[in-house]
Coordinates of C-alpha atoms in Angstrom, one line a residue:
M116 CA -123.7 173.6 122.2
P117 CA -127.2 173.5 120.7
T118 CA -128.2 170.7 118.4
L119 CA -128.7 171.4 114.7
Q120 CA -132.4 171.1 115.2
E121 CA -132.3 173.8 117.9
Q122 CA -130.1 176.0 115.7
I123 CA -132.6 175.6 112.8
A124 CA -135.5 176.5 115.1
A125 CA -133.7 179.6 116.4
A126 CA -132.7 180.7 112.9
E127 CA -136.3 180.2 111.6
K128 CA -137.6 182.2 114.6
A129 CA -135.1 185.0 113.9
R130 CA -136.3 185.0 110.2
L131 CA -140.0 185.3 111.4
D132 CA -139.0 188.1 113.7
L133 CA -137.1 189.9 110.9
I134 CA -140.1 189.6 108.6
T135 CA -142.6 190.8 111.2
G136 CA -140.4 193.7 112.3
Q137 CA -139.5 192.3 115.7
A138 CA -135.9 191.2 114.7
A139 CA -132.9 191.3 116.9
T140 CA -129.8 192.4 115.1
E141 CA -127.7 189.5 116.5
M142 CA -128.3 185.8 116.9
R143 CA -125.9 183.9 119.2
Q144 CA -125.6 180.2 119.7
G145 CA -122.7 178.8 121.6
D146 CA -119.5 180.2 120.1
E147 CA -121.1 181.3 116.9
S148 CA -123.0 184.5 116.3
L149 CA -124.7 185.9 113.2
K150 CA -125.3 189.7 112.9
F151 CA -127.8 190.9 110.3
Q152 CA -129.8 193.9 109.3
P153 CA -133.3 193.8 107.9
A154 CA -131.8 194.0 104.4
D155 CA -129.9 190.8 105.1
L156 CA -132.9 188.4 104.8
A157 CA -131.2 186.6 102.0
A158 CA -128.1 186.0 104.3
L159 CA -130.4 184.6 107.0
D160 CA -132.1 182.4 104.4
R161 CA -128.7 181.0 103.3
H162 CA -127.8 180.4 106.9
I163 CA -131.0 178.4 107.5
E164 CA -130.5 176.4 104.3
D165 CA -126.9 175.6 105.4
L166 CA -128.1 174.4 108.8
K167 CA -130.8 172.3 107.2
A168 CA -128.3 170.8 104.7
R169 CA -126.0 169.9 107.6
A170 CA -128.9 168.3 109.3
G171 CA -129.9 166.4 106.2
H172 CA -133.1 168.4 105.6
S173 CA -132.3 169.8 102.2
R174 CA -135.2 171.3 100.3
R175 CA -133.6 170.7 97.0
R176 CA -134.3 167.2 95.7
A177 CA -133.8 165.6 92.4
I178 CA -136.7 165.2 90.2
G179 CA -137.0 161.6 89.0
V180 CA -139.0 160.1 86.2
F181 CA -140.3 156.6 86.6
F182 CA -141.4 154.3 83.8
R183 CA -143.5 151.2 84.1

């Protein structure tokens, strides 16, 4: 089974292919598969964010204020 990093890279490549019109309609990794249509860019983005969260690469971070 591919590592999370490999899954993230494959999903990001699929996103780029979708945006540039070179998209496959199915992405398969191990036992998992994700089918999408060009209109499902948001679903692919959610999938990428989910993989990144599982790998500890969340884009969302708390904003902190520091006082001296």
